[in-house]
């Protein structure tokens, strides 16, 4: 009896592969115009995202531009071996990770707070003005932001050091020190991106059902309680998705930004993979090696995204896939 | 399917045949030109050139150039900033033009390998067939060689423009004479900082403004005064990098003192050239070490702010050892090279070289650099004076073409620029004077595989340590640790390879 039951169960749950395929085919046929609509999207990804991956081959070659991909010598994992045996590898890895953790821990929650606060503003004109003002820095290039900071912080007549001096404090060498690099980096990121980051959260907050708030108010919940017990849980899934995507960008810390801040005195904390690729790879025309480093970066990012996604699913959230 | 294939292959065969025929006819044509210039069909030549101006240049000079050399030119102007990217792309896609300009620096690193892989024509053996190209300076040609062979036509640059510019009015006020040794130089920097040279009763001046450039900023020039070799030097018959010499340490201490006492801008390791110059122009600083030819531009701008300002220039500063020397560049900024992928035959190469030979006549060289006489410039005292009232027109019509120049005024016979400002004229003389005291870089034509591969990275170790020592962030021991690190990470190999290469060259 027991055995029979098991057999029956197995048969009912496992649909033969062939029939599943035909079913999918049928569905596609039925909704062919719907599927046609995603074709441009698929083509876009194929042509601009997947096709260029062909170029990753050069990470395993001794690539020379004039010989091309087909003509260059195959060297296998040599470039990866070189990367991992590089004496600077671990300190670059550490710097990259640390900046990333700073972004995650300090920067990431700020747009959420800002969005929650903006949501509490009742005067619409004031709210819109503040929103516009906090969006503007996003449209400034890093060159401008770093130059402004340089002018403010320099020892040769900068405002901040002028104030410090007039108050009787020691001048601080912000630009040429390894202690100030990380605070400067993260503050600049916050200054530029925090406002822009609120957009998605504000949209998510706008979608919360107003009845929930009404009900809460009936029950005597104050503004803070409404925020904690209604708004935050309602946008939790958006937060999780953005967090996972952010983790995917782990090693995208902004080459331009870091490179502009980098100098002889802070290299030990500011050298990250992107700047390393630039000085070692591109400046010296070592395309294969640079590609290998970039490839490695991508793999680390992929693993972290998968891990974060798995973690999100474990804790009952939807994740990104 | 099969029929298309057949069709294609027959087309290919046909075109091959045709090109072979064309090759034959080309040959006969060129033979006849050599005989008596019968054929008047213009020679088609494609060139990739660096563009230093924001706009694409006007065609006028190009048309004149074509007419006078009987050539049909196809010039690809590539902005300076992404020139090398563009060359690499063209390399990868096999679309290099017939003549490519490569900078001195890239020649030493990236392109060595390509040259060894036989991607470019060796032109050494042909040079003496051309009466103008034959005039190019052998000493400079020597510096362009790769593995002892000549691959390109160089564009000349003065060997050393280094020296310093200072505020003459400040010096006069404080009764300081022009410094002739490093102690006097230090004293001037001190006085310009502490003795209120602008007389406003405030401590708002500094001696020297410098920028984040150890090479073309102040550091390397001052290191020459102290007698440091240029990049590499001989010590007991062995080539060693400059930072292993005591003179380098002396220079470091000199700068460390300047910095500690505030005689140099505190943030110089992150100061841009623009900021450095504006400090010098607006009366914040009084000394500018670098290319003394800059004095003209600096003066033009500075007198707008302060009409009473006076500059002076000086090149000779003796170190503690009582001698003056100054580092030099290899004498060229870039060279024109000829890819084999674009120039298929020796005949074509010879015609291309003939074109460059014509560019080296005074007429063509003047056209490239100054434009059309009477319209773009006047000749005054045997020198060219560009019409300053049409600056924009010059920028659009003339200036871009200077990147096509071949050789230098000595060899192509073009006019020198007329210096209306007497200090600029003095600077030009001092630049010539520098040639008597040059310190050459001995490894220019030597070869180190490790350096080609990892030189940039290794250099960073020393550059960082140099800055950190001057800023007082590390001490002598810290600097020595950096040198040890440099050795371990490949420096030892670089020393070994350069010395082997040096010995080989000496024995030949």
Short mmCIF file of C-alpha atoms in Angstrom, two decimals, chain A residues 69-252:
data_model
loop_
_atom_site.label_atom_id
_atom_site.label_comp_id
_atom_site.label_asym_id
_atom_site.label_seq_id
_atom_site.Cartn_x
_atom_site.Cartn_y
_atom_site.Cartn_z
CA UNK A 69 41.68 37.96 -30.49
CA UNK A 70 42.14 35.25 -33.07
CA UNK A 71 45.87 35.74 -33.39
CA UNK A 72 46.97 36.37 -29.80
CA UNK A 73 48.70 33.69 -27.83
CA UNK A 74 46.67 31.67 -25.32
CA UNK A 75 48.14 31.82 -21.81
CA UNK A 76 45.37 30.30 -19.68
CA UNK A 77 45.25 31.55 -16.12
CA UNK A 78 48.60 33.37 -16.16
CA UNK A 79 47.09 36.80 -15.64
CA UNK A 80 45.00 35.59 -12.73
CA UNK A 81 48.05 33.99 -11.17
CA UNK A 82 49.86 37.28 -11.53
CA UNK A 83 46.99 39.15 -9.89
CA UNK A 84 46.82 36.84 -6.88
CA UNK A 85 50.57 36.76 -6.40
CA UNK A 86 50.83 40.55 -6.64
CA UNK A 87 52.14 41.80 -3.27
CA UNK A 88 49.62 44.62 -3.34
CA UNK A 89 46.67 42.38 -4.07
CA UNK A 90 45.41 41.99 -0.53
CA UNK A 91 45.70 45.60 0.42
CA UNK A 92 43.83 46.64 -2.72
CA UNK A 93 41.21 44.00 -1.99
CA UNK A 94 40.90 45.26 1.59
CA UNK A 95 40.57 48.90 0.49
CA UNK A 96 37.92 48.02 -2.04
CA UNK A 97 35.93 46.01 0.47
CA UNK A 98 36.22 48.66 3.17
CA UNK A 99 34.96 51.43 0.93
CA UNK A 100 32.14 49.15 -0.09
CA UNK A 101 31.20 48.40 3.52
CA UNK A 102 31.24 52.12 4.25
CA UNK A 103 28.89 52.72 1.37
CA UNK A 104 26.59 49.96 2.57
CA UNK A 105 26.54 50.82 6.25
CA UNK A 106 26.74 54.60 6.20
CA UNK A 107 25.46 55.70 2.84
CA UNK A 108 22.70 53.21 2.10
CA UNK A 109 20.31 54.05 5.00
CA UNK A 110 20.53 57.80 4.43
CA UNK A 111 18.21 58.08 1.40
CA UNK A 112 15.66 55.98 3.34
CA UNK A 113 15.74 58.37 6.27
CA UNK A 114 15.57 61.31 3.96
CA UNK A 115 12.59 59.84 2.11
CA UNK A 116 10.78 59.12 5.38
CA UNK A 117 11.36 62.66 6.56
CA UNK A 118 10.29 64.18 3.26
CA UNK A 119 7.15 62.08 3.48
CA UNK A 120 6.28 63.67 6.79
CA UNK A 121 6.47 67.19 5.39
CA UNK A 122 2.93 68.48 4.98
CA UNK A 123 3.61 71.71 3.11
CA UNK A 124 3.81 70.56 -0.53
CA UNK A 125 5.66 73.62 -1.82
CA UNK A 126 8.34 73.24 0.83
CA UNK A 127 8.63 69.53 0.12
CA UNK A 128 9.10 70.05 -3.62
CA UNK A 129 11.70 72.74 -3.06
CA UNK A 130 13.71 70.53 -0.73
CA UNK A 131 13.47 67.63 -3.15
CA UNK A 132 14.77 69.71 -6.03
CA UNK A 133 17.62 71.05 -3.97
CA UNK A 134 18.76 67.61 -2.83
CA UNK A 135 18.59 66.23 -6.37
CA UNK A 136 20.86 68.85 -7.89
CA UNK A 137 24.27 67.56 -6.64
CA UNK A 138 23.65 64.31 -8.51
CA UNK A 139 24.08 66.16 -11.79
CA UNK A 140 27.50 67.51 -10.92
CA UNK A 141 30.52 65.59 -12.09
CA UNK A 142 33.05 64.25 -9.64
CA UNK A 143 35.66 66.57 -11.03
CA UNK A 144 33.64 69.55 -9.84
CA UNK A 145 32.84 68.06 -6.46
CA UNK A 146 36.42 67.05 -5.76
CA UNK A 147 37.70 70.45 -6.92
CA UNK A 148 35.28 72.26 -4.64
CA UNK A 149 36.42 70.12 -1.71
CA UNK A 150 40.02 70.82 -2.62
CA UNK A 151 39.45 74.56 -2.56
CA UNK A 152 37.65 74.36 0.79
CA UNK A 153 40.05 71.97 2.49
CA UNK A 154 43.47 72.98 1.18
CA UNK A 155 46.15 74.15 3.59
CA UNK A 156 47.06 76.99 1.25
CA UNK A 157 44.20 79.33 2.07
CA UNK A 158 41.26 76.91 2.37
CA UNK A 159 38.19 78.06 4.31
CA UNK A 160 38.00 75.15 6.74
CA UNK A 161 41.60 75.41 7.84
CA UNK A 162 41.21 79.17 8.10
CA UNK A 163 38.33 78.70 10.55
CA UNK A 164 40.18 76.03 12.50
CA UNK A 165 43.17 78.32 12.81
CA UNK A 166 41.15 81.33 13.91
CA UNK A 167 39.50 79.21 16.59
CA UNK A 168 42.92 78.26 17.85
CA UNK A 169 42.99 74.68 16.63
CA UNK A 170 45.75 72.96 14.70
CA UNK A 171 45.40 72.99 10.93
CA UNK A 172 44.34 69.62 9.54
CA UNK A 173 45.89 68.22 6.40
CA UNK A 174 42.71 66.75 4.92
CA UNK A 175 43.95 66.23 1.40
CA UNK A 176 47.30 64.64 2.11
CA UNK A 177 46.50 62.16 4.83
CA UNK A 178 45.36 58.58 4.90
CA UNK A 179 43.08 59.11 7.91
CA UNK A 180 40.86 61.63 6.19
CA UNK A 181 40.47 59.86 2.89
CA UNK A 182 37.61 57.57 3.89
CA UNK A 183 35.50 60.22 5.69
CA UNK A 184 36.03 62.55 2.76
CA UNK A 185 35.08 59.86 0.27
CA UNK A 186 31.88 58.83 2.02
CA UNK A 187 30.78 62.41 2.75
CA UNK A 188 31.18 63.30 -0.89
CA UNK A 189 29.17 60.26 -1.91
CA UNK A 190 26.42 61.23 0.54
CA UNK A 191 26.44 64.82 -0.60
CA UNK A 192 26.09 63.86 -4.22
CA UNK A 193 23.82 60.82 -4.14
CA UNK A 194 21.65 60.90 -1.02
CA UNK A 195 18.98 63.15 -2.54
CA UNK A 196 18.84 61.23 -5.78
CA UNK A 197 18.53 57.96 -3.89
CA UNK A 198 15.25 59.06 -2.29
CA UNK A 199 13.31 58.93 -5.56
CA UNK A 200 12.54 55.22 -5.52
CA UNK A 201 11.73 55.19 -1.81
CA UNK A 202 9.39 58.14 -2.17
CA UNK A 203 7.64 56.34 -5.00
CA UNK A 204 7.28 53.24 -2.85
CA UNK A 205 5.93 55.30 0.05
CA UNK A 206 3.41 56.98 -2.23
CA UNK A 207 2.03 53.55 -3.10
CA UNK A 208 1.12 52.70 0.50
CA UNK A 209 -2.62 52.39 1.02
CA UNK A 210 -3.86 55.51 2.90
CA UNK A 211 -6.52 53.40 4.62
CA UNK A 212 -3.79 51.79 6.67
CA UNK A 213 -2.80 55.15 8.08
CA UNK A 214 -6.43 56.04 8.76
CA UNK A 215 -6.95 52.80 10.60
CA UNK A 216 -3.78 53.34 12.60
CA UNK A 217 -4.84 56.84 13.53
CA UNK A 218 -8.20 55.50 14.70
CA UNK A 219 -6.27 53.16 16.95
CA UNK A 220 -4.39 56.14 18.34
CA UNK A 221 -1.01 55.63 16.68
CA UNK A 222 1.12 58.78 16.56
CA UNK A 223 3.23 59.87 13.58
CA UNK A 224 6.32 58.02 14.70
CA UNK A 225 4.42 54.82 15.33
CA UNK A 226 2.78 55.11 11.90
CA UNK A 227 6.16 55.48 10.32
CA UNK A 228 7.66 52.50 12.11
CA UNK A 229 4.70 50.16 11.85
CA UNK A 230 3.21 51.07 8.47
CA UNK A 231 5.56 52.97 6.17
CA UNK A 232 8.70 50.98 6.90
CA UNK A 233 7.16 47.51 6.56
CA UNK A 234 5.41 48.64 3.39
CA UNK A 235 8.62 49.63 1.67
CA UNK A 236 10.68 46.81 3.15
CA UNK A 237 10.70 44.76 -0.05
CA UNK A 238 11.87 47.76 -2.07
CA UNK A 239 14.67 48.31 0.42
CA UNK A 240 15.73 44.68 0.14
CA UNK A 241 15.76 44.73 -3.65
CA UNK A 242 17.81 47.90 -3.73
CA UNK A 243 20.18 46.50 -1.16
CA UNK A 244 20.79 43.42 -3.28
CA UNK A 245 21.38 45.53 -6.37
CA UNK A 246 23.72 47.75 -4.40
CA UNK A 247 25.71 44.71 -3.31
CA UNK A 248 25.96 43.77 -6.98
CA UNK A 249 27.76 47.02 -7.52
CA UNK A 250 30.24 46.15 -4.80
CA UNK A 251 33.29 46.86 -6.77
CA UNK A 252 31.84 49.81 -8.66
#
